[in-house]
Amino acid sequence: MLASTRILLIIGGGIAAYKALDLIRRLRERGAAVTPVLTRAGAEFVTPLSVSALAGQKVYGDLFDLTDEAEMGHIELSRSADLIVVAPATADLMAKMATGQADDLASTLLLATDTDVLLAPAMNVRMWEHPATQRNIAVLRADGIGMVGPNSGDMACGEYGPGRMAEPLEIVAAVEDKLAAGPLAGKRIVVTSGPTHEPIDPVRYIANRSSGAQGTAIARALAALGAEVVFVSGPADTPPPGGVEVVRVQSARDMLAAVEGALPVDAAVFAAAVADWRVKSASDRKLKKTQGALPVLEFEENPDILATVAQRETHRPRLVVGFAAETDDVIDNATAKRARKGCDWIVANDVRPETGIMGGTDNAVTLITADGAEAWPRMTKVEVAARLAQRVAEALA
Ligand code: C5P
């Protein structure tokens, strides 16, 4: 519920502006008061009349509308809300925010505010993927600006890929999370999960048995405490949790790229079972079965995502957590691993087959930190996730 919360909704100029109308309804249904600001470009897509009728309030348009200044100055307008939502957030508006430009009411409000801001980006896939937009996104994230979406899918321009604005109910969920102010509110955390698939040829791959259950539970638990979670998942059996940004990957190299693309983050939790090796020069044609001859696969080492991120000189997350699945000398091996990888914590688990942990619902972990080893009682993976999320919240507080 959003009873008695005040949302300033900035509607940018893009085809997704029509969804902003539904967003206003959904926010108001939950008890929020919505003050709308429609950019000049936004008004090309939806009319001020529909916006103000749905919001039940006047719509603010231009910075130089002096009667507005007399009623409520732009500085006051920018600060009188509990949250500013920009939907759709266009590439242009995000570029203005990233560089601190203020040449219309929307960009001026965004520069003048000290309120939390949540963006729902929407743009053509090429614009989204353009290095300039990606640079702006990194700047905005580092400035503490929240984001929901964009989703992947068919676009109004006929292309396919990331760039569709999140659906109104997803934006409402992100608003609720942002205002819920759990102990991880305002913190951005990347979580890896699942196995990786390393191609042999276009139809065959090398994989492992990771189900993604523990990583998914951790992502869900962190999001429940208010974190903005980027969930980088290999092809796992467990479906990803709601309320997180999901980035699906196949190989270890894809996973590293996705993790680096999510930086800067406050914390990183690496729960994925990343393949240690990949096939050197995987074939782009299906390997043929030839009589009497067996293919010889040559391997090469995959990047170690945990070690790479833990040892970064720039944008190293404040807290880097790795996992260690061990069958012998769990504590010694995990302690050595913590040092070798350069991470802050290792969550070690005993995966001897008789424990039933691999693929099961339970887990028995030992948390290795700079202060030593702390054995947790056997509990479910969901409970391990909740406890770990709580510890992450304490560490980032
Ligand atoms: O070295 P080992 O695979 O046992 O280390 C396990 C930890 O390192 C896990 O947190 C796993 O997600 C991470 N890892 C990684 N990239 C790799 C291998 C492991 O991030 N290539």
Coordinates of C-alpha atoms and ligand atoms in Angstrom, one line a residue:
M1 CA 0.0 0.0 0.0
L2 CA 1.1 3.5 -0.7
A3 CA -1.4 5.3 1.5
S4 CA -0.6 9.0 1.9
T5 CA 2.6 8.8 -0.1
R6 CA 3.3 11.6 -2.6
I7 CA 4.7 10.7 -6.0
L8 CA 5.9 13.2 -8.5
L9 CA 5.5 11.5 -11.8
I10 CA 7.5 12.9 -14.7
I11 CA 6.3 11.6 -18.1
G12 CA 8.9 11.8 -20.8
G13 CA 8.3 11.8 -24.5
G14 CA 8.1 8.3 -25.9
I15 CA 5.5 5.9 -27.1
A16 CA 5.5 4.2 -23.7
A17 CA 4.0 7.4 -22.2
Y18 CA 0.6 5.7 -22.7
K19 CA 1.5 3.3 -20.0
A20 CA 2.1 6.2 -17.6
L21 CA -1.7 6.8 -17.7
D22 CA -2.3 3.3 -16.3
L23 CA 0.6 3.8 -13.9
I24 CA -1.2 6.9 -12.4
R25 CA -4.3 4.8 -11.9
R26 CA -2.4 2.0 -10.2
L27 CA -0.6 4.3 -7.9
R28 CA -3.8 6.1 -6.9
E29 CA -5.6 2.8 -6.4
R30 CA -3.0 2.1 -3.7
G31 CA -3.6 5.4 -2.0
A32 CA -0.7 7.5 -3.5
A33 CA -1.2 11.1 -4.5
V34 CA 0.3 11.7 -7.9
T35 CA 1.5 15.1 -9.1
P36 CA 2.1 14.8 -12.8
V37 CA 4.7 16.6 -14.9
L38 CA 4.5 16.2 -18.6
T39 CA 7.5 17.2 -20.7
R40 CA 6.9 19.0 -24.0
A41 CA 7.7 15.7 -25.9
G42 CA 5.5 13.7 -23.5
A43 CA 2.6 15.9 -24.5
E44 CA 3.0 14.7 -28.1
F45 CA 2.1 11.2 -26.9
V46 CA -0.5 11.8 -24.2
T47 CA -2.7 14.8 -23.6
P48 CA -2.4 17.0 -20.5
L49 CA -6.2 16.6 -20.1
S50 CA -6.0 12.8 -19.7
V51 CA -3.0 13.0 -17.4
S52 CA -4.6 15.6 -15.1
A53 CA -8.0 13.8 -15.2
L54 CA -6.4 10.5 -14.1
A55 CA -4.2 12.2 -11.5
G56 CA -7.0 14.3 -10.2
Q57 CA -4.5 17.2 -10.1
K58 CA -3.2 19.9 -12.4
V59 CA -0.4 18.8 -14.7
Y60 CA 2.8 20.8 -14.7
G61 CA 4.3 21.5 -18.1
D62 CA 6.7 24.3 -18.7
L63 CA 9.4 25.8 -16.4
F64 CA 8.4 29.3 -17.5
D65 CA 4.8 29.0 -16.6
L66 CA 4.8 31.8 -14.1
T67 CA 1.4 31.1 -12.6
D68 CA 2.8 27.7 -11.5
E69 CA 5.8 29.5 -10.0
A70 CA 3.4 31.7 -8.1
E71 CA 1.5 28.6 -6.8
M72 CA 4.4 26.3 -6.2
G73 CA 8.0 27.0 -7.2
H74 CA 10.0 24.3 -9.0
I75 CA 12.3 23.8 -6.1
E76 CA 9.4 23.2 -3.8
L77 CA 7.7 21.0 -6.4
S78 CA 10.8 18.9 -6.6
R79 CA 11.0 18.4 -2.9
S80 CA 7.4 18.0 -1.9
A81 CA 7.3 14.3 -3.0
D82 CA 8.4 11.2 -1.2
L83 CA 9.6 9.8 -4.5
I84 CA 10.1 11.1 -8.0
V85 CA 9.2 8.6 -10.7
V86 CA 10.3 9.2 -14.3
A87 CA 8.2 7.0 -16.7
P88 CA 9.1 6.8 -19.5
A89 CA 12.6 7.9 -18.8
T90 CA 13.9 8.7 -22.3
A91 CA 17.6 8.5 -23.4
D92 CA 17.5 12.3 -23.7
L93 CA 16.2 12.8 -20.2
M94 CA 18.7 10.4 -18.7
A95 CA 21.5 12.1 -20.6
K96 CA 20.4 15.5 -19.2
M97 CA 20.3 14.0 -15.7
A98 CA 23.8 12.4 -16.1
T99 CA 25.3 15.7 -17.1
G100 CA 23.2 17.9 -14.8
Q101 CA 21.4 19.9 -17.5
A102 CA 18.3 21.8 -16.6
D103 CA 16.6 23.4 -19.6
D104 CA 13.0 22.5 -18.9
L105 CA 10.8 21.8 -16.0
A106 CA 11.5 18.0 -15.8
S107 CA 15.3 18.3 -15.9
T108 CA 15.2 21.3 -13.5
L109 CA 13.2 19.3 -11.0
L110 CA 15.5 16.4 -11.3
L111 CA 18.5 18.6 -10.7
A112 CA 16.9 20.6 -7.8
T113 CA 15.6 17.6 -5.9
D114 CA 17.0 15.9 -2.8
T115 CA 14.3 13.2 -3.0
D116 CA 14.9 9.6 -4.2
V117 CA 14.4 9.1 -7.9
L118 CA 13.2 6.0 -9.7
L119 CA 13.6 5.8 -13.5
A120 CA 11.6 3.5 -15.8
P121 CA 13.7 3.8 -19.0
A122 CA 12.1 3.3 -22.4
M123 CA 13.8 3.6 -25.7
N124 CA 14.8 1.9 -28.9
V125 CA 17.1 -1.1 -28.3
R126 CA 20.0 0.5 -30.2
M127 CA 19.7 3.7 -28.1
W128 CA 19.7 1.6 -24.9
E129 CA 22.7 -0.3 -25.9
H130 CA 24.6 2.7 -27.2
P131 CA 27.8 3.3 -25.2
A132 CA 26.7 6.9 -24.5
T133 CA 23.5 5.7 -22.8
Q134 CA 25.3 2.9 -20.9
R135 CA 27.8 5.5 -19.7
N136 CA 25.0 7.7 -18.5
I137 CA 23.3 4.8 -16.8
A138 CA 26.5 4.0 -14.9
V139 CA 26.8 7.7 -13.8
L140 CA 23.1 7.7 -12.7
R141 CA 23.5 4.5 -10.7
A142 CA 26.6 5.8 -9.0
D143 CA 24.6 8.9 -8.1
G144 CA 22.1 6.6 -6.4
I145 CA 19.3 6.8 -8.9
G146 CA 17.0 3.7 -8.9
M147 CA 15.9 2.0 -12.1
V148 CA 13.2 -0.5 -13.0
G149 CA 13.4 -2.2 -16.3
P150 CA 13.7 -1.8 -19.2
N151 CA 12.3 -5.2 -20.3
S152 CA 13.2 -7.1 -23.4
G153 CA 10.6 -7.8 -26.1
D154 CA 9.0 -6.5 -29.3
M155 CA 9.2 -2.8 -29.6
A156 CA 6.9 -0.2 -31.2
C157 CA 9.6 0.5 -33.7
G158 CA 9.6 -3.1 -34.9
E159 CA 12.9 -4.1 -33.3
Y160 CA 13.4 -6.7 -30.5
G161 CA 15.5 -6.4 -27.4
P162 CA 15.9 -4.4 -24.1
G163 CA 14.2 -1.0 -24.2
R164 CA 10.5 -1.6 -23.4
M165 CA 9.4 0.3 -20.4
A166 CA 8.6 -1.9 -17.4
E167 CA 4.8 -2.6 -17.0
P168 CA 2.9 -0.3 -14.7
L169 CA 2.5 -3.0 -12.0
E170 CA 6.3 -3.6 -12.1
I171 CA 6.9 0.1 -11.6
V172 CA 4.4 0.1 -8.7
A173 CA 6.3 -2.8 -7.1
A174 CA 9.6 -0.9 -7.5
V175 CA 7.9 2.2 -6.0
E176 CA 6.7 0.1 -3.0
D177 CA 10.2 -1.4 -2.6
K178 CA 11.8 2.0 -2.7
L179 CA 9.5 3.4 -0.2
A180 CA 9.4 0.4 2.0
A181 CA 12.8 1.5 3.3
G182 CA 14.1 -1.9 4.4
P183 CA 17.7 -1.9 5.7
L184 CA 19.0 -2.4 2.2
A185 CA 16.9 0.4 0.6
G186 CA 19.1 2.4 -1.7
K187 CA 21.7 -0.4 -1.9
R188 CA 22.4 -2.1 -5.2
I189 CA 23.6 -5.7 -5.2
V190 CA 24.6 -8.1 -8.0
V191 CA 23.9 -11.8 -7.4
T192 CA 25.1 -14.5 -9.7
S193 CA 23.3 -17.8 -9.8
G194 CA 22.9 -21.1 -11.6
P195 CA 25.3 -23.1 -13.8
T196 CA 27.0 -21.8 -16.9
H197 CA 26.8 -23.5 -20.3
E198 CA 30.1 -23.7 -22.2
P199 CA 29.6 -24.5 -25.9
I200 CA 31.3 -27.4 -27.6
D201 CA 29.5 -26.6 -30.9
P202 CA 26.1 -25.0 -31.7
V203 CA 24.1 -27.9 -30.1
R204 CA 26.4 -29.3 -27.4
Y205 CA 27.6 -27.8 -24.2
I206 CA 29.4 -28.5 -20.9
A207 CA 27.4 -27.8 -17.8
N208 CA 27.0 -28.7 -14.2
R209 CA 24.2 -29.7 -11.8
S210 CA 23.6 -26.3 -10.1
S211 CA 19.8 -25.7 -9.8
G212 CA 20.1 -22.0 -8.9
A213 CA 18.0 -22.6 -5.8
Q214 CA 20.4 -20.9 -3.3
G215 CA 21.3 -18.0 -5.6
T216 CA 17.6 -17.3 -6.3
A217 CA 16.7 -17.4 -2.6
I218 CA 19.5 -15.0 -1.9
A219 CA 18.4 -12.5 -4.6
R220 CA 14.8 -12.7 -3.2
A221 CA 16.0 -12.2 0.4
L222 CA 18.1 -9.2 -0.5
A223 CA 15.3 -7.6 -2.5
A224 CA 12.9 -8.2 0.4
L225 CA 15.2 -6.1 2.6
G226 CA 14.9 -3.3 0.0
A227 CA 18.0 -3.8 -2.1
E228 CA 17.9 -3.1 -5.8
V229 CA 19.1 -6.5 -7.1
V230 CA 20.7 -7.4 -10.4
F231 CA 20.3 -11.1 -10.8
V232 CA 22.7 -12.6 -13.3
S233 CA 21.6 -16.1 -13.9
G234 CA 23.0 -18.9 -16.1
P235 CA 20.5 -21.5 -17.4
A236 CA 19.0 -22.6 -14.1
D237 CA 16.0 -24.8 -13.3
T238 CA 14.7 -22.4 -10.6
P239 CA 12.7 -19.5 -12.0
P240 CA 14.1 -16.1 -11.1
P241 CA 12.5 -14.1 -8.3
G242 CA 10.2 -11.2 -8.9
G243 CA 11.2 -7.6 -8.2
V244 CA 14.7 -8.0 -9.4
E245 CA 16.5 -7.1 -12.6
V246 CA 17.2 -10.4 -14.4
V247 CA 20.1 -10.8 -16.8
R248 CA 20.2 -14.2 -18.4
V249 CA 23.5 -15.5 -19.6
Q250 CA 24.9 -18.7 -20.9
S251 CA 28.7 -18.9 -20.5
A252 CA 31.2 -17.7 -17.9
R253 CA 32.4 -15.0 -20.1
D254 CA 28.8 -13.7 -20.6
M255 CA 28.4 -13.8 -16.9
L256 CA 31.5 -11.8 -16.2
A257 CA 30.4 -9.2 -18.8
A258 CA 26.9 -9.0 -17.2
V259 CA 28.4 -8.6 -13.8
E260 CA 30.8 -5.9 -14.9
G261 CA 27.9 -4.2 -16.7
A262 CA 26.0 -4.0 -13.4
L263 CA 28.8 -2.2 -11.6
P264 CA 29.0 0.0 -9.6
V265 CA 27.2 -2.0 -6.8
D266 CA 27.4 -1.9 -3.1
A267 CA 27.8 -5.6 -2.7
A268 CA 28.2 -8.7 -5.0
V269 CA 27.2 -12.2 -4.0
F270 CA 28.6 -14.9 -6.3
A271 CA 26.5 -18.0 -5.9
A272 CA 26.8 -19.3 -9.4
A273 CA 28.5 -22.6 -10.2
V274 CA 30.7 -21.2 -12.9
A275 CA 32.4 -23.7 -15.2
D276 CA 36.1 -23.6 -14.6
W277 CA 37.0 -24.5 -18.2
R278 CA 35.6 -23.9 -21.6
V279 CA 36.3 -25.6 -24.8
K280 CA 39.0 -23.8 -26.7
S281 CA 37.8 -22.7 -30.1
A282 CA 34.2 -24.1 -29.8
S283 CA 33.1 -25.1 -33.3
D284 CA 30.5 -22.9 -35.0
R285 CA 29.4 -26.0 -37.0
K286 CA 28.0 -29.2 -35.4
L287 CA 30.8 -31.7 -34.9
K288 CA 30.3 -34.7 -37.1
K289 CA 30.5 -38.3 -35.9
T290 CA 33.1 -39.9 -38.0
Q291 CA 33.8 -43.6 -38.1
G292 CA 36.6 -44.6 -35.8
A293 CA 37.6 -41.1 -34.8
L294 CA 36.8 -39.4 -31.5
P295 CA 36.8 -35.6 -31.2
V296 CA 39.5 -34.2 -29.0
L297 CA 38.3 -31.3 -26.9
E298 CA 41.0 -28.9 -25.8
F299 CA 40.1 -26.8 -22.8
E300 CA 41.1 -23.3 -21.6
E301 CA 40.4 -21.6 -18.3
N302 CA 37.4 -19.4 -17.8
P303 CA 37.7 -16.0 -16.1
D304 CA 37.2 -16.2 -12.4
I305 CA 34.4 -13.7 -11.9
L306 CA 34.6 -13.6 -8.1
A307 CA 38.4 -13.0 -8.1
T308 CA 38.2 -10.5 -11.0
V309 CA 35.6 -8.4 -9.2
A310 CA 37.2 -8.8 -5.7
Q311 CA 40.5 -7.6 -7.1
R312 CA 39.3 -4.6 -9.2
E313 CA 40.9 -1.3 -8.6
T314 CA 37.9 0.7 -9.6
H315 CA 34.3 0.1 -8.6
R316 CA 35.2 -2.8 -6.3
P317 CA 32.0 -3.4 -4.3
R318 CA 32.3 -2.7 -0.6
L319 CA 31.4 -6.3 0.1
V320 CA 32.2 -9.3 -2.1
V321 CA 30.9 -12.7 -1.1
G322 CA 31.9 -16.0 -2.7
F323 CA 30.8 -19.5 -2.2
A324 CA 32.8 -22.6 -1.8
A325 CA 31.3 -26.0 -2.4
E326 CA 33.8 -28.4 -0.8
T327 CA 33.9 -32.1 -0.1
D328 CA 36.9 -32.2 2.3
D329 CA 38.6 -30.0 4.8
V330 CA 35.7 -27.5 4.3
I331 CA 37.0 -24.7 6.6
D332 CA 40.7 -24.9 5.7
N333 CA 39.9 -25.0 1.9
A334 CA 37.3 -22.2 2.2
T335 CA 39.6 -20.0 4.3
A336 CA 42.4 -20.5 1.7
K337 CA 39.9 -19.7 -1.0
R338 CA 38.9 -16.4 0.7
A339 CA 42.5 -15.3 0.7
R340 CA 43.2 -16.5 -2.8
K341 CA 40.2 -14.8 -4.4
G342 CA 40.5 -11.6 -2.4
C343 CA 36.9 -11.6 -1.4
D344 CA 35.5 -10.5 2.0
W345 CA 33.4 -13.5 2.9
I346 CA 33.1 -17.1 1.8
V347 CA 30.0 -19.1 2.4
A348 CA 31.3 -22.6 2.6
N349 CA 29.2 -25.7 2.2
D350 CA 29.8 -29.3 2.5
V351 CA 28.6 -31.0 -0.7
R352 CA 29.6 -34.6 0.0
P353 CA 26.8 -36.6 -1.6
E354 CA 25.6 -38.0 1.7
T355 CA 24.7 -34.5 2.9
G356 CA 22.0 -34.3 0.2
I357 CA 22.7 -30.6 -0.2
M358 CA 23.4 -30.5 -3.9
G359 CA 20.0 -30.1 -5.5
G360 CA 18.2 -30.4 -2.1
T361 CA 16.3 -27.9 -0.1
D362 CA 18.6 -27.8 2.9
N363 CA 22.0 -26.3 3.3
A364 CA 24.7 -26.4 6.1
V365 CA 27.1 -23.5 5.7
T366 CA 30.0 -22.0 7.5
L367 CA 30.6 -18.3 7.0
I368 CA 34.2 -17.4 6.7
T369 CA 35.1 -13.8 7.3
A370 CA 38.2 -11.9 8.3
D371 CA 37.2 -12.7 11.9
G372 CA 37.2 -16.5 11.4
A373 CA 34.8 -19.3 10.7
E374 CA 31.2 -19.3 11.9
A375 CA 29.2 -22.5 11.5
W376 CA 25.5 -22.1 11.0
P377 CA 23.1 -24.9 11.9
R378 CA 21.6 -26.9 9.1
M379 CA 18.6 -25.0 7.7
T380 CA 16.7 -24.5 4.5
K381 CA 18.3 -22.6 1.6
V382 CA 15.6 -20.0 2.0
E383 CA 16.7 -19.6 5.7
V384 CA 20.3 -19.4 4.8
A385 CA 19.4 -16.7 2.3
A386 CA 17.5 -14.7 4.8
R387 CA 20.3 -14.9 7.3
L388 CA 22.9 -14.0 4.8
A389 CA 20.9 -11.0 3.6
Q390 CA 20.6 -9.8 7.1
R391 CA 24.4 -10.0 7.5
V392 CA 24.9 -8.2 4.3
A393 CA 22.5 -5.4 5.6
E394 CA 24.6 -5.2 8.8
A395 CA 27.8 -5.0 6.8
L396 CA 26.6 -2.2 4.5
A397 CA 24.8 -0.2 7.2
Ligands
C5P1 O1 37.2 -21.8 -7.2 P1 35.7 -22.2 -6.9 O2 35.0 -22.5 -8.2 O3 35.6 -23.3 -5.9 O4 35.1 -20.9 -6.2 C1 33.7 -20.8 -6.0 C2 33.3 -19.4 -5.9 O5 33.9 -18.6 -7.0 C3 31.8 -19.2 -6.1 O6 31.4 -18.0 -5.4 C4 31.7 -19.0 -7.6 O7 30.5 -18.3 -7.9 C5 32.9 -18.2 -7.9 N1 33.5 -18.4 -9.2 C6 33.4 -17.4 -10.2 N2 34.0 -17.6 -11.4 C7 34.6 -18.8 -11.7 C8 34.6 -19.8 -10.8 C9 34.1 -19.6 -9.5 O8 32.8 -16.4 -9.9 N3 35.1 -18.9 -12.9

